[in-house]
Amino acid sequence: MKTKLIKKQLMTSTLLLSCFLICNIGLAQIKGVVKNTSGTPIKNALVCHAKNKNTWTKTDKKGAFTLPGNKNTKLRVGALRYETVKSRVIGSSGVITLKKDPLLKTDVYHISFDHLRPGNSYSKKELKNDFAVGSGKGFLDGNKKTNRAFVDYNESVDPGGVSIRATFPKNGVKTAGSGFDTRIPLKNTFKNNDFKSGDLYLSYWVKFAKNFPFDKCGGKLPSLGGSDFNSRDNNWKGRIMWRRGGSIQFYMELPNNKFTPTNDSRFWGKRVKQGSNICEFEYQPYLASPGWHNIELHYKFETAGKNNGLFEGWVDGVNYDMQNASVFNNYKSSNRKNITINAILLSTFFGGSDDKRYWPPSNTHAWFDEFRVSKKRINEYKKYAKKQGRRQSLSNVSTLTQTTLFPNPATSALTVSGLPEDAQQILIYNTHGQLIVSKSIKSQTNALQIDVQNLSSGLYFMKIKNPEGISTNALKLFIRN
């Protein structure tokens, strides 16, 4: 009996000692400060363990933080507007310095999500601090936290980066039951606190889950929008959607303005499957292939006295001009003279309709990464094309940066000037993507004349071909015969 008692006491002592050691190890803490290169403390920076992102904290107004760990614990530190430190020990100084995001030297806005803590169920305070927005369906519906927006450290277009994963629940449609929806105002851009523009580009990356139900009618994708803040009725949204088969569709939400283009002019590429309605026919399946896809959009309002408004878009570096100036010229009338492009629509969900043909049959997902807004063409696909291994590198394919068309609109003869030196052929397409004119360039020339008197009035797109392929962008050509 005495031996058993001694053994029991020894076991108890061992347990107490183990608990003491574990508890004291657990009490070990890292204390430090996050600053920028000018020595200014960075508030609301994310500090987490590099190998365990679930151990995290945010810096206070003095840039200070406290986190479990020791001097050998490697940290990951990120903040909006700054480059992320992905793995570093704090060092004897107790200071971690972040460099400014180099993309903000040229971009109006950039968000890579590296500064967000992992997981879901965002609070209203977090939305305000991390996105500069007051609300966001899918993150937080009213006062109820939701889990349709998830910060994913295991999936990113950028190695070691972070993405936002949208969940589309079974049978869920619209913003109340599918994906997420919020508006990031560009007035919070880091270049101008009262930002307004009439000419902007948006680029981002999207990846759809395996077996994503592209047999359904479709859903919304992020885009740009804006409003006259003096009138809520003047909000506008430059929407795009994924559609049946993985195709892409452009349309506009414009108050008090008709927008009824034909299907062929608002879908990207050629029709590949016939049908009687939008839930049956299909266009080229750009988004159906696995992996990350780059979307770039360009919206431009007309300037005073000029018929130069437009929308154009790129998918994986390939250009599709969808609409000409009339869309914006008809919209920006005298009573809407203050309308600008001033928001990112961070919005994705199934539907837009309660029609059951939009309902996903089971829970599914899509990931989004690297949102950039710029005043000039971004072309981020070119940067990643070779790394992704999904298409040829576009570095040797011509771009029509110096090429001009005159007159435009044209009636009988068109002069094409500023052709690239390696141009071999001029190609003119209609809005259905059909090749209408093909003219060979027999000798090196800077300008060429083309007979267009037999073309019907309307909008056309001109590209050129060189030894590497067809140009990544198109010039709009208007014919008036």
XYZ file of C-alpha atoms in Angstrom:
481
model
C 0.000 0.000 0.000
C 2.835 2.350 0.941
C 4.596 1.618 -2.384
C 1.424 2.441 -4.321
C 1.074 5.713 -2.408
C 4.678 6.682 -3.189
C 4.138 5.903 -6.874
C 0.953 7.972 -6.863
C 2.752 10.899 -5.257
C 5.588 10.650 -7.783
C 3.100 10.661 -10.668
C 1.318 13.673 -9.182
C 4.622 15.501 -8.765
C 5.610 14.676 -12.354
C 2.296 15.978 -13.646
C 2.623 19.158 -11.598
C 6.175 19.683 -12.852
C 5.086 19.118 -16.454
C 2.223 21.541 -16.006
C 4.583 24.081 -14.459
C 7.029 23.798 -17.352
C 4.316 23.931 -20.012
C 2.594 26.877 -18.372
C 5.832 28.802 -18.027
C 6.788 28.079 -21.602
C 3.320 29.234 -22.600
C 3.914 32.482 -20.746
C 6.960 33.293 -22.873
C 6.121 36.318 -25.013
C 7.500 38.375 -27.855
C 7.100 42.129 -27.536
C 7.893 44.485 -30.348
C 6.973 47.432 -32.535
C 6.177 47.609 -36.260
C 7.368 50.765 -38.046
C 7.857 52.036 -41.568
C 11.216 53.058 -43.041
C 10.713 56.606 -41.738
C 10.387 55.297 -38.199
C 6.649 55.978 -37.921
C 4.661 53.292 -36.022
C 2.193 51.313 -38.148
C -1.217 50.838 -36.562
C -3.337 47.725 -37.197
C -0.503 45.678 -38.727
C -0.982 41.914 -38.581
C 1.690 39.997 -36.657
C 1.465 36.197 -36.612
C 3.664 33.127 -36.360
C 5.144 32.332 -39.776
C 4.438 28.618 -39.261
C 1.118 29.003 -37.451
C -0.993 31.857 -38.797
C -3.680 31.166 -36.184
C -1.407 32.654 -33.530
C -1.802 36.325 -34.347
C -2.404 39.829 -33.041
C -2.746 43.382 -34.386
C -0.546 46.347 -33.480
C -1.949 49.210 -31.415
C -1.799 52.916 -32.279
C 1.858 52.972 -31.220
C 2.674 50.038 -33.487
C 3.276 47.808 -30.458
C 2.346 44.134 -30.170
C 2.658 41.200 -27.762
C 2.529 37.605 -28.985
C 3.341 34.175 -27.468
C 6.789 32.928 -28.515
C 10.504 33.454 -27.954
C 13.506 35.082 -29.602
C 13.731 32.249 -32.156
C 10.084 32.426 -33.240
C 9.779 33.491 -36.864
C 7.066 36.060 -37.525
C 4.981 37.100 -40.486
C 4.070 40.821 -40.548
C 1.810 42.621 -42.986
C -0.057 45.905 -43.272
C -2.124 47.665 -45.906
C 0.131 49.868 -48.090
C 3.277 47.899 -47.146
C 5.263 44.889 -48.345
C 4.739 41.784 -46.222
C 7.591 40.292 -44.207
C 6.892 36.563 -44.551
C 9.399 35.056 -42.119
C 11.681 36.928 -39.709
C 12.777 36.819 -36.080
C 12.304 40.079 -34.248
C 15.960 40.575 -33.278
C 17.444 42.477 -30.355
C 16.016 45.849 -31.405
C 12.434 44.666 -31.000
C 11.500 46.526 -34.193
C 10.229 45.110 -37.481
C 10.401 47.579 -40.368
C 8.035 47.384 -43.334
C 8.791 48.924 -46.721
C 6.066 50.718 -48.661
C 4.223 48.698 -51.291
C 6.193 49.412 -54.513
C 3.051 49.020 -56.658
C 1.631 52.180 -55.095
C 4.240 54.199 -56.979
C 2.088 53.656 -60.070
C -1.206 52.136 -58.904
C -4.142 54.045 -57.503
C -4.975 51.135 -55.191
C -3.570 47.684 -54.400
C -4.723 45.015 -51.977
C -3.183 41.534 -51.779
C -4.948 40.440 -48.534
C -1.584 39.615 -46.900
C -2.458 41.920 -44.008
C -5.638 40.002 -43.080
C -5.789 37.505 -40.224
C -6.778 33.933 -41.180
C -10.320 32.617 -41.017
C -13.779 34.111 -41.379
C -16.553 35.795 -39.328
C -15.151 39.301 -39.687
C -16.372 41.975 -37.286
C -17.556 45.439 -38.270
C -14.419 46.932 -36.711
C -12.187 44.622 -38.753
C -13.998 45.505 -41.976
C -13.434 49.183 -41.279
C -9.757 48.739 -40.389
C -8.794 46.187 -43.045
C -10.966 47.225 -45.997
C -11.999 50.807 -45.158
C -15.664 49.812 -45.550
C -18.563 49.973 -43.117
C -20.241 46.703 -44.057
C -19.837 43.663 -46.232
C -22.367 40.926 -46.850
C -20.757 37.530 -46.536
C -18.278 38.957 -44.035
C -20.919 40.404 -41.748
C -24.662 40.480 -42.420
C -26.095 43.195 -40.204
C -24.809 42.370 -36.711
C -24.485 38.677 -37.503
C -21.076 37.340 -38.472
C -21.122 35.038 -41.476
C -18.582 32.634 -42.936
C -18.949 33.035 -46.700
C -15.740 35.127 -46.886
C -12.633 33.258 -45.738
C -9.035 34.513 -45.575
C -7.048 31.624 -47.059
C -3.317 31.242 -46.364
C -3.094 28.027 -48.370
C -4.167 29.394 -51.766
C -2.751 32.363 -53.665
C -1.608 33.362 -57.139
C 1.528 34.682 -55.445
C 3.660 32.020 -53.673
C 3.373 32.491 -49.936
C 0.555 34.990 -50.373
C -3.040 35.167 -49.191
C -6.372 35.106 -51.020
C -10.048 35.661 -50.222
C -12.196 32.562 -50.678
C -15.878 33.036 -51.448
C -18.271 30.288 -50.437
C -21.406 29.765 -52.504
C -23.759 27.634 -50.370
C -26.025 25.008 -51.879
C -29.127 26.601 -53.481
C -27.926 30.075 -52.420
C -28.366 33.064 -54.709
C -27.977 36.847 -54.529
C -26.013 38.695 -51.852
C -28.157 37.448 -48.973
C -27.325 33.797 -49.565
C -24.244 33.557 -51.750
C -20.635 34.769 -51.843
C -19.828 38.251 -50.570
C -20.584 41.827 -51.530
C -18.989 45.096 -50.467
C -17.807 48.330 -52.065
C -14.279 49.593 -51.423
C -14.401 53.370 -52.001
C -11.433 54.706 -53.916
C -11.741 57.936 -51.980
C -9.688 55.938 -49.485
C -6.913 55.523 -52.014
C -3.440 56.269 -50.727
C -2.813 58.972 -53.299
C -5.806 61.203 -52.755
C -8.393 61.248 -49.979
C -11.029 62.645 -52.317
C -10.296 60.445 -55.296
C -12.381 60.733 -58.458
C -11.685 59.516 -61.964
C -13.355 58.993 -65.322
C -10.759 56.584 -66.716
C -9.519 53.568 -64.714
C -8.274 49.997 -65.074
C -8.982 47.162 -62.612
C -7.008 43.902 -62.528
C -7.515 40.851 -60.306
C -7.113 37.059 -60.264
C -9.813 34.412 -59.826
C -9.688 30.641 -59.409
C -12.748 28.385 -59.366
C -13.064 25.160 -57.386
C -12.721 21.804 -59.120
C -16.069 20.673 -60.514
C -17.436 24.230 -60.218
C -21.033 24.113 -61.562
C -20.554 26.014 -64.809
C -23.672 24.235 -66.082
C -25.691 26.795 -64.089
C -26.733 30.157 -65.515
C -23.998 32.178 -63.845
C -23.094 34.776 -61.252
C -21.361 38.088 -60.579
C -17.653 38.884 -60.575
C -15.826 41.930 -59.128
C -15.689 45.128 -61.187
C -15.658 48.932 -60.886
C -18.500 51.291 -60.126
C -19.281 54.681 -58.699
C -21.818 57.281 -57.810
C -22.598 60.911 -57.379
C -22.498 61.019 -53.599
C -25.088 63.792 -53.621
C -27.647 61.390 -55.061
C -27.949 57.670 -54.276
C -30.087 57.312 -57.424
C -27.037 57.958 -59.555
C -25.086 54.860 -58.479
C -23.754 52.809 -61.396
C -22.087 49.399 -61.623
C -19.945 48.138 -64.475
C -20.845 44.504 -63.970
C -19.294 41.384 -65.430
C -20.490 37.797 -64.882
C -19.342 34.231 -65.347
C -21.912 32.474 -67.475
C -22.833 28.957 -68.536
C -19.832 26.917 -69.616
C -17.332 29.341 -68.053
C -17.918 32.211 -70.458
C -17.763 35.925 -69.545
C -20.489 38.526 -69.995
C -20.371 42.293 -69.624
C -23.315 44.486 -68.729
C -24.069 47.745 -66.946
C -26.393 48.752 -64.121
C -27.247 52.329 -65.029
C -30.180 54.093 -63.364
C -32.658 55.831 -65.687
C -30.818 54.626 -68.761
C -31.552 51.820 -71.189
C -28.778 49.302 -71.699
C -29.920 46.613 -74.104
C -27.027 45.458 -76.297
C -27.326 42.155 -78.116
C -25.985 39.033 -76.446
C -23.229 38.708 -79.028
C -21.886 42.171 -78.249
C -21.744 41.724 -74.472
C -20.315 38.178 -74.319
C -16.568 37.731 -74.690
C -15.455 35.716 -77.710
C -17.468 33.478 -80.020
C -20.678 31.542 -79.391
C -19.839 27.835 -79.136
C -23.224 26.355 -78.212
C -26.631 27.467 -79.446
C -29.703 27.892 -77.261
C -32.866 29.911 -76.945
C -31.894 31.837 -73.788
C -29.032 32.891 -71.558
C -29.247 29.688 -69.497
C -28.785 27.511 -72.595
C -26.355 29.035 -75.083
C -22.631 29.208 -74.350
C -19.679 31.314 -75.454
C -15.975 30.567 -75.249
C -15.218 28.874 -71.886
C -12.366 31.102 -70.720
C -12.925 30.468 -67.009
C -13.630 26.729 -67.146
C -9.974 25.645 -67.386
C -8.267 24.898 -64.038
C -5.962 27.337 -62.274
C -5.857 31.092 -61.830
C -7.297 33.476 -64.423
C -6.502 37.164 -64.757
C -9.350 39.619 -65.425
C -8.597 43.210 -66.414
C -11.291 45.819 -67.042
C -11.088 49.360 -68.407
C -13.898 51.893 -67.961
C -13.682 55.369 -69.454
C -16.304 58.119 -69.342
C -16.344 60.539 -72.243
C -14.568 63.877 -71.930
C -16.385 67.102 -72.729
C -17.070 67.496 -76.442
C -15.571 64.118 -77.388
C -17.216 60.828 -78.248
C -14.519 58.765 -76.540
C -16.148 56.800 -73.699
C -15.579 53.037 -73.724
C -15.447 49.748 -71.889
C -12.909 47.033 -72.656
C -11.723 43.894 -70.957
C -8.977 41.280 -71.004
C -8.973 37.674 -69.838
C -5.569 35.991 -69.446
C -3.964 38.726 -71.515
C -6.400 38.517 -74.449
C -8.353 41.677 -75.273
C -12.108 41.901 -75.953
C -13.584 45.366 -76.593
C -17.202 45.089 -75.604
C -18.916 48.457 -75.877
C -18.274 51.758 -77.586
C -18.745 55.311 -76.401
C -22.530 55.369 -76.670
C -23.004 53.524 -73.364
C -21.274 56.190 -71.332
C -22.190 59.155 -73.503
C -25.879 58.362 -73.073
C -25.420 57.958 -69.351
C -23.352 60.940 -68.316
C -25.905 63.617 -69.081
C -25.981 67.112 -67.618
C -27.809 66.024 -64.462
C -25.127 63.397 -63.827
C -22.076 65.508 -64.575
C -20.501 64.567 -61.236
C -20.566 60.820 -61.893
C -17.132 59.232 -61.488
C -15.443 55.859 -61.181
C -14.757 55.757 -57.486
C -15.246 52.251 -56.073
C -14.148 48.635 -56.397
C -17.165 46.326 -56.325
C -15.715 43.434 -54.298
C -18.759 41.398 -55.176
C -19.358 37.791 -56.216
C -22.426 35.576 -55.932
C -24.614 33.167 -57.880
C -27.582 34.647 -59.650
C -29.040 38.043 -59.861
C -32.250 36.075 -60.240
C -34.190 33.662 -58.007
C -34.546 31.305 -60.978
C -33.630 27.772 -59.839
C -31.435 27.390 -62.896
C -28.902 29.618 -61.052
C -28.845 27.520 -57.861
C -25.582 25.627 -57.155
C -26.352 21.953 -56.329
C -23.836 21.868 -53.462
C -21.449 24.159 -51.597
C -18.711 25.455 -53.874
C -15.951 28.088 -53.851
C -13.911 30.641 -55.790
C -10.730 32.428 -54.743
C -9.759 36.055 -55.472
C -6.360 37.701 -55.219
C -4.257 40.772 -56.088
C -6.689 43.615 -56.785
C -5.015 46.543 -58.536
C -6.489 49.825 -59.806
C -4.455 52.017 -62.125
C -4.766 54.921 -64.537
C -2.962 52.895 -67.198
C -2.951 49.333 -68.562
C -1.774 46.883 -65.883
C -1.279 43.653 -67.885
C -0.376 41.562 -64.849
C -1.081 38.359 -66.759
C 2.145 38.939 -68.685
C 4.054 38.822 -65.398
C 2.548 35.508 -64.330
C 1.981 33.751 -67.694
C 5.248 31.881 -67.792
C 5.050 30.999 -64.098
C 1.528 29.648 -64.458
C 2.496 27.647 -67.546
C -0.968 27.976 -69.039
C -0.251 30.030 -72.176
C 2.717 31.247 -74.106
C 4.545 34.211 -72.661
C 3.109 37.298 -74.293
C 6.358 39.275 -74.217
C 6.969 38.896 -77.975
C 3.383 39.385 -79.153
C 2.776 42.871 -80.548
C 0.771 45.532 -78.737
C -0.770 48.404 -80.684
C 0.483 51.191 -78.440
C 1.655 53.439 -81.313
C -0.815 52.334 -84.001
C -3.530 54.798 -85.077
C -6.533 54.640 -87.413
C -7.574 57.589 -89.598
C -10.241 58.644 -90.241
C -12.231 56.994 -87.470
C -15.168 56.734 -88.138
C -14.193 55.732 -91.671
C -16.348 55.578 -94.814
C -14.345 54.314 -97.774
C -10.609 54.241 -97.086
C -8.820 53.649 -93.781
C -5.179 54.535 -93.117
C -3.384 52.460 -90.479
C -0.262 54.239 -89.185
C 2.416 53.379 -86.634
C 2.452 49.651 -87.377
C 4.953 47.523 -85.405
C 8.066 46.655 -87.402
C 7.311 42.914 -87.308
C 3.651 43.261 -88.420
C 2.735 40.676 -91.055
C -1.035 40.938 -91.347
C -3.915 43.268 -90.456
C -7.058 41.561 -89.139
C -10.483 43.221 -88.756
C -13.242 41.497 -86.757
C -16.918 42.281 -86.226
C -18.560 42.287 -82.791
C -19.337 38.554 -83.156
C -15.625 37.792 -83.317
C -15.823 36.900 -87.021
C -12.828 37.780 -89.205
C -14.081 40.238 -91.867
C -10.875 41.629 -93.400
C -7.432 40.067 -93.642
C -4.715 42.108 -95.366
C -1.120 40.937 -95.685
C 1.758 43.366 -95.257
C 4.153 42.444 -98.039
C 6.985 44.780 -97.131
C 8.051 46.679 -94.035
C 5.992 49.842 -93.799
C 4.844 52.262 -91.138
C 1.468 52.994 -92.742
C -1.017 51.096 -94.877
C -4.322 51.960 -96.582
C -7.298 49.567 -96.503
C -10.488 49.687 -98.563
C -13.489 49.533 -96.164
C -16.236 50.870 -98.418
C -17.944 47.453 -98.538
C -18.210 47.145 -94.768
C -21.582 47.804 -93.139
C -21.920 50.641 -90.647
C -21.056 49.634 -87.110
C -18.285 48.791 -84.669
C -15.264 46.656 -85.657
C -11.996 45.652 -83.997
C -8.581 45.703 -85.669
C -5.623 43.542 -84.593
C -2.296 42.725 -86.204
C -0.418 39.453 -86.524
C 3.339 39.026 -86.184
C 5.541 35.867 -86.169
C 4.701 35.248 -82.502
C 0.919 35.519 -82.792
C -1.967 38.004 -82.764
C -1.737 41.297 -80.860
C -2.935 41.242 -77.270
C -5.060 44.350 -77.718
C -7.430 45.656 -80.401
C -8.198 49.072 -81.822
C -11.833 50.087 -82.198
C -12.885 51.005 -85.717
C -16.197 52.676 -86.520
C -17.609 52.449 -90.049
C -20.280 54.845 -91.336
C -21.379 53.829 -94.828
